[in-house]
């Protein structure tokens, strides 16, 4: 495996090859003729690992370089540099430790590429479960070899990981002998390693077969008398191995497994049914297997005499209304068979529950290819494109079916498809709901408000994706469209959008794999936009503008389905073994749906005529109706709950006048409190902050906090999406709170008075969204009540900490606790004597994928080992009493139950925490500017007045520029209005003439309220 193999320059091209298994051909089971005359002469099969049992490091390196824009061939050149004495060879002989290897290997790669190469990212990918997954065809072959009584061995060039274990992502029980280079201190093609393997097997060289993907290793084995097979493709290699051994190594139907215990069906009753349907079956027992795909209706392969059949049934137990409609699947496939749509041949629908316990239908088994990975590994780009073109044409065929001619006019209601679908999936989601998913709540409100006008009604498949298609084994032709459970009559564009889901899902996504983390141009797969244009061309229809709505709806529907799968998995009803993962995936899908809803909202916003500039809305942020808190549940905001009738539904409100009556009342009360309580207190608070007692909280602040709470102006910040039941906050959306935040920003002291100051706001939202009930009871409640303060420890002196993946502080597990070591600085609030909680971000697993290395811990401030080194100043100001500290964490021991969400979730938490905080900061900055402008107007002189016209646009120009930077390149696109705002801010300095012409007029307008 990871070897000296790469030290042979002539073999570099071989090391680059993608050793990925081709998709298994679903073929008719027939007698196999074996040509090997010496059948039974071999007694063992020896396997290399990388490139044979798992993907080769060369393949992983090539793909990683493309994704990370590293010059091609950098990693391979570093592998072979300095030959036997190179860093890679020494690493595989176990002569150096992982951390030392990564440091030196990174230096070598950087020298080769003339750029910085993040080799830790490559190493994490190469050793990840995702990339080091054994090829199924090889795993099955090993099982068959052992079943015949032959021995198996793995002979691998590998290395030690940082945990001291060797890298061998295989089931050791599958092998009689395991020989590893890092353990033995020698690498292939050194003959001693082969001899050691044979010695442990107790065999002569001629008794064994050796499989490897590189010539030098095979040549060394052959020189000893071992028969060899070169592995360019695992499928082809297994066929060659079958010929040598004289028996089949792939016995089962592809994509099947033994029937799961909770999915067993009675064979005797089924066999009686088959006899009545098909006649006498002949000798031999009934063979029954379960297909491993399909999350909804259990599907089985049946071999009975000469018949190969597929049975598809409803799952057992209580089911959601109208779900798992196998009767509809049978009806639609029977109707479409004569309409040119490729479907399997259906034989019978049985609704007699005495046969297998639930209704089912029977169809003929159809051999062909099912592509379970939508990125189509192992195919060339032109073949991939042809596959997706055939998929597109098959969908067009479905959507072109004559409803009257096929008798399908009554298959579903005609018209209002999308409203009914939104309602149906909302009901399905509610019936399967196990916890509140904020994005689903927003979508349930947003989707009915933005339904497009339907153009056509056709047959819609409802689950049209690549792995529901059966392809011809030799050409890109769809032989059968499978899984019609969700089919009905409706808007065909919903099918088109749904078939593009893989474009937006990562390759590591469970259940529904995608390729959003790969370059579709290099793959040869049409982009989602190109695929949609292809569909419009085939159908002869114009393109639509509201494509994002259909994507939002598709992801919403999948989220509802996954929630149903998860609910069934809790009761053992789900047919797939991986169904239990679907709970957290439903939330992921709903967040993706909301992303597309937001894009659609901005598209509508840009198309709206500018008629009411103060109250324009584009229905992006939907106002979720408040849910009543359970009786007796204490609420931590003194604001009355939102009335559904007065909710600000779907509005981006650009001025307070556009707020709902409830929020507008809050806004006015807040302004009044600022005028009557906050501004008059500022001189006293300033004196305290300049005094020797400044590191102690001001008693006046505490007094004003009590008054604000009594006025109902408390915990206004917590967004409704994080607290849909309004158990902790005021039930405001981020848009609504932004206006209140602007008012608070007019005084530096105000946010704390309303318990809306950072970093407590971010930490409280973190606990609401991610904390356990125990963590909430210990930390969230005191923070919500304003009794304690907190800090957030992320920034570090040595690295650019704005990117959480750069964090270096360590979190290690020792003796059942987590031990923290690291230095942090600019930790705001840590010097406040009321600060009792530090939310700490550190690195738990440096070898994990880049965004899964970090974790977040809740650290009590009285824990031994926390040392505040010094307070830091900002332009000479120390910001007492909270301040900004540089802090040393030295062997700080924290209980394991203090981790938030789990190991490796730190980056996700940081992103979720920082988003709302950035909005708060921006709105407070606007408040600063408004206050400065008001102060300037109050004592305006001719010179200051003359500057007003330039000050306001310049300020907006700078603020919008920073917002664009926060969005990155997306801020420059048409997906968001920021670029338009930026252009207008610049243009307003010349609107209707240059600034000089308008100076006096602007001054008069600004001063008019003071007259």
PDB file of N, CA and C in Angstrom, residues 425-465:
ATOM      1  N   UNK A 425     -47.115  17.946   3.363  1.00  0.00           N
ATOM      2  CA  UNK A 425     -45.838  17.686   4.017  1.00  0.00           C
ATOM      3  C   UNK A 425     -45.721  18.399   5.356  1.00  0.00           C
ATOM      4  N   UNK A 426     -46.439  19.486   5.503  1.00  0.00           N
ATOM      5  CA  UNK A 426     -46.494  20.122   6.822  1.00  0.00           C
ATOM      6  C   UNK A 426     -47.189  19.193   7.820  1.00  0.00           C
ATOM      7  N   UNK A 427     -48.291  18.590   7.387  1.00  0.00           N
ATOM      8  CA  UNK A 427     -48.999  17.649   8.263  1.00  0.00           C
ATOM      9  C   UNK A 427     -48.137  16.426   8.570  1.00  0.00           C
ATOM     10  N   UNK A 428     -47.458  15.909   7.543  1.00  0.00           N
ATOM     11  CA  UNK A 428     -46.585  14.750   7.758  1.00  0.00           C
ATOM     12  C   UNK A 428     -45.481  15.087   8.751  1.00  0.00           C
ATOM     13  N   UNK A 429     -44.918  16.280   8.589  1.00  0.00           N
ATOM     14  CA  UNK A 429     -43.853  16.699   9.507  1.00  0.00           C
ATOM     15  C   UNK A 429     -44.388  16.836  10.925  1.00  0.00           C
ATOM     16  N   UNK A 430     -45.547  17.470  11.066  1.00  0.00           N
ATOM     17  CA  UNK A 430     -46.125  17.645  12.410  1.00  0.00           C
ATOM     18  C   UNK A 430     -46.413  16.295  13.057  1.00  0.00           C
ATOM     19  N   UNK A 431     -46.874  15.329  12.259  1.00  0.00           N
ATOM     20  CA  UNK A 431     -47.187  14.012  12.811  1.00  0.00           C
ATOM     21  C   UNK A 431     -45.932  13.268  13.263  1.00  0.00           C
ATOM     22  N   UNK A 432     -44.784  13.591  12.655  1.00  0.00           N
ATOM     23  CA  UNK A 432     -43.532  12.895  12.987  1.00  0.00           C
ATOM     24  C   UNK A 432     -42.603  13.750  13.843  1.00  0.00           C
ATOM     25  N   UNK A 433     -43.018  14.935  14.224  1.00  0.00           N
ATOM     26  CA  UNK A 433     -42.149  15.886  14.923  1.00  0.00           C
ATOM     27  C   UNK A 433     -41.713  15.329  16.272  1.00  0.00           C
ATOM     28  N   UNK A 434     -40.419  15.396  16.527  1.00  0.00           N
ATOM     29  CA  UNK A 434     -39.881  14.952  17.816  1.00  0.00           C
ATOM     30  C   UNK A 434     -39.256  16.106  18.603  1.00  0.00           C
ATOM     31  N   UNK A 435     -38.927  17.187  17.919  1.00  0.00           N
ATOM     32  CA  UNK A 435     -38.402  18.398  18.567  1.00  0.00           C
ATOM     33  C   UNK A 435     -38.584  19.541  17.575  1.00  0.00           C
ATOM     34  N   UNK A 436     -38.436  20.762  18.062  1.00  0.00           N
ATOM     35  CA  UNK A 436     -38.642  21.926  17.203  1.00  0.00           C
ATOM     36  C   UNK A 436     -37.423  22.170  16.322  1.00  0.00           C
ATOM     37  N   UNK A 437     -37.639  22.301  15.024  1.00  0.00           N
ATOM     38  CA  UNK A 437     -36.587  22.659  14.072  1.00  0.00           C
ATOM     39  C   UNK A 437     -36.903  24.066  13.569  1.00  0.00           C
ATOM     40  N   UNK A 438     -36.139  25.078  13.978  1.00  0.00           N
ATOM     41  CA  UNK A 438     -36.487  26.468  13.650  1.00  0.00           C
ATOM     42  C   UNK A 438     -36.694  26.718  12.163  1.00  0.00           C
ATOM     43  N   UNK A 439     -35.818  26.184  11.317  1.00  0.00           N
ATOM     44  CA  UNK A 439     -35.951  26.438   9.875  1.00  0.00           C
ATOM     45  C   UNK A 439     -37.254  25.861   9.331  1.00  0.00           C
ATOM     46  N   UNK A 440     -37.693  24.722   9.851  1.00  0.00           N
ATOM     47  CA  UNK A 440     -38.962  24.154   9.400  1.00  0.00           C
ATOM     48  C   UNK A 440     -40.118  25.069   9.785  1.00  0.00           C
ATOM     49  N   UNK A 441     -40.043  25.654  10.969  1.00  0.00           N
ATOM     50  CA  UNK A 441     -41.100  26.583  11.380  1.00  0.00           C
ATOM     51  C   UNK A 441     -41.168  27.777  10.431  1.00  0.00           C
ATOM     52  N   UNK A 442     -40.013  28.291  10.041  1.00  0.00           N
ATOM     53  CA  UNK A 442     -39.995  29.432   9.121  1.00  0.00           C
ATOM     54  C   UNK A 442     -40.548  29.035   7.748  1.00  0.00           C
ATOM     55  N   UNK A 443     -40.148  27.863   7.279  1.00  0.00           N
ATOM     56  CA  UNK A 443     -40.594  27.414   5.959  1.00  0.00           C
ATOM     57  C   UNK A 443     -42.098  27.165   5.926  1.00  0.00           C
ATOM     58  N   UNK A 444     -42.622  26.624   7.000  1.00  0.00           N
ATOM     59  CA  UNK A 444     -44.060  26.357   7.060  1.00  0.00           C
ATOM     60  C   UNK A 444     -44.852  27.651   6.908  1.00  0.00           C
ATOM     61  N   UNK A 445     -44.283  28.755   7.368  1.00  0.00           N
ATOM     62  CA  UNK A 445     -44.934  30.053   7.189  1.00  0.00           C
ATOM     63  C   UNK A 445     -44.616  30.666   5.826  1.00  0.00           C
ATOM     64  N   UNK A 446     -43.392  30.484   5.344  1.00  0.00           N
ATOM     65  CA  UNK A 446     -42.933  31.172   4.128  1.00  0.00           C
ATOM     66  C   UNK A 446     -43.499  30.568   2.855  1.00  0.00           C
ATOM     67  N   UNK A 447     -43.503  29.250   2.762  1.00  0.00           N
ATOM     68  CA  UNK A 447     -43.868  28.601   1.504  1.00  0.00           C
ATOM     69  C   UNK A 447     -45.271  28.975   1.016  1.00  0.00           C
ATOM     70  N   UNK A 448     -46.315  28.948   1.863  1.00  0.00           N
ATOM     71  CA  UNK A 448     -47.653  29.305   1.348  1.00  0.00           C
ATOM     72  C   UNK A 448     -47.749  30.743   0.849  1.00  0.00           C
ATOM     73  N   UNK A 449     -46.849  31.620   1.326  1.00  0.00           N
ATOM     74  CA  UNK A 449     -46.904  33.024   0.913  1.00  0.00           C
ATOM     75  C   UNK A 449     -46.223  33.274  -0.433  1.00  0.00           C
ATOM     76  N   UNK A 450     -45.519  32.287  -0.953  1.00  0.00           N
ATOM     77  CA  UNK A 450     -44.711  32.518  -2.156  1.00  0.00           C
ATOM     78  C   UNK A 450     -44.931  31.451  -3.225  1.00  0.00           C
ATOM     79  N   UNK A 451     -46.119  30.906  -3.279  1.00  0.00           N
ATOM     80  CA  UNK A 451     -46.419  29.853  -4.247  1.00  0.00           C
ATOM     81  C   UNK A 451     -46.432  30.425  -5.662  1.00  0.00           C
ATOM     82  N   UNK A 452     -45.707  29.783  -6.588  1.00  0.00           N
ATOM     83  CA  UNK A 452     -45.720  30.264  -7.983  1.00  0.00           C
ATOM     84  C   UNK A 452     -47.002  29.853  -8.694  1.00  0.00           C
ATOM     85  N   UNK A 453     -47.294  30.525  -9.762  1.00  0.00           N
ATOM     86  CA  UNK A 453     -48.443  30.157 -10.588  1.00  0.00           C
ATOM     87  C   UNK A 453     -48.069  28.947 -11.429  1.00  0.00           C
ATOM     88  N   UNK A 454     -48.835  27.882 -11.314  1.00  0.00           N
ATOM     89  CA  UNK A 454     -48.513  26.656 -12.042  1.00  0.00           C
ATOM     90  C   UNK A 454     -48.868  26.801 -13.516  1.00  0.00           C
ATOM     91  N   UNK A 455     -48.044  26.230 -14.363  1.00  0.00           N
ATOM     92  CA  UNK A 455     -48.242  26.333 -15.811  1.00  0.00           C
ATOM     93  C   UNK A 455     -48.867  25.070 -16.388  1.00  0.00           C
ATOM     94  N   UNK A 456     -48.484  23.900 -15.857  1.00  0.00           N
ATOM     95  CA  UNK A 456     -48.948  22.648 -16.437  1.00  0.00           C
ATOM     96  C   UNK A 456     -49.243  21.637 -15.333  1.00  0.00           C
ATOM     97  N   UNK A 457     -50.048  20.641 -15.669  1.00  0.00           N
ATOM     98  CA  UNK A 457     -50.294  19.502 -14.788  1.00  0.00           C
ATOM     99  C   UNK A 457     -49.905  18.239 -15.530  1.00  0.00           C
ATOM    100  N   UNK A 458     -49.002  17.461 -14.955  1.00  0.00           N
ATOM    101  CA  UNK A 458     -48.539  16.214 -15.572  1.00  0.00           C
ATOM    102  C   UNK A 458     -48.424  15.148 -14.492  1.00  0.00           C
ATOM    103  N   UNK A 459     -48.072  13.946 -14.920  1.00  0.00           N
ATOM    104  CA  UNK A 459     -47.634  12.946 -13.952  1.00  0.00           C
ATOM    105  C   UNK A 459     -46.322  13.431 -13.346  1.00  0.00           C
ATOM    106  N   UNK A 460     -46.219  13.424 -12.032  1.00  0.00           N
ATOM    107  CA  UNK A 460     -44.937  13.722 -11.373  1.00  0.00           C
ATOM    108  C   UNK A 460     -44.514  12.493 -10.579  1.00  0.00           C
ATOM    109  N   UNK A 461     -43.244  12.178 -10.662  1.00  0.00           N
ATOM    110  CA  UNK A 461     -42.713  10.995  -9.994  1.00  0.00           C
ATOM    111  C   UNK A 461     -42.648  11.192  -8.491  1.00  0.00           C
ATOM    112  N   UNK A 462     -42.184  12.351  -8.065  1.00  0.00           N
ATOM    113  CA  UNK A 462     -42.138  12.669  -6.642  1.00  0.00           C
ATOM    114  C   UNK A 462     -40.859  12.296  -5.936  1.00  0.00           C
ATOM    115  N   UNK A 463     -40.060  11.399  -6.526  1.00  0.00           N
ATOM    116  CA  UNK A 463     -38.790  11.006  -5.901  1.00  0.00           C
ATOM    117  C   UNK A 463     -37.778  10.701  -7.004  1.00  0.00           C
ATOM    118  N   UNK A 464     -37.757  11.551  -8.021  1.00  0.00           N
ATOM    119  CA  UNK A 464     -36.947  11.295  -9.213  1.00  0.00           C
ATOM    120  C   UNK A 464     -35.503  11.694  -8.955  1.00  0.00           C
ATOM    121  N   UNK A 465     -34.653  10.691  -8.773  1.00  0.00           N
ATOM    122  CA  UNK A 465     -33.223  10.915  -8.591  1.00  0.00           C
ATOM    123  C   UNK A 465     -32.467   9.743  -9.187  1.00  0.00           C
TER     124      UNK A 465
END
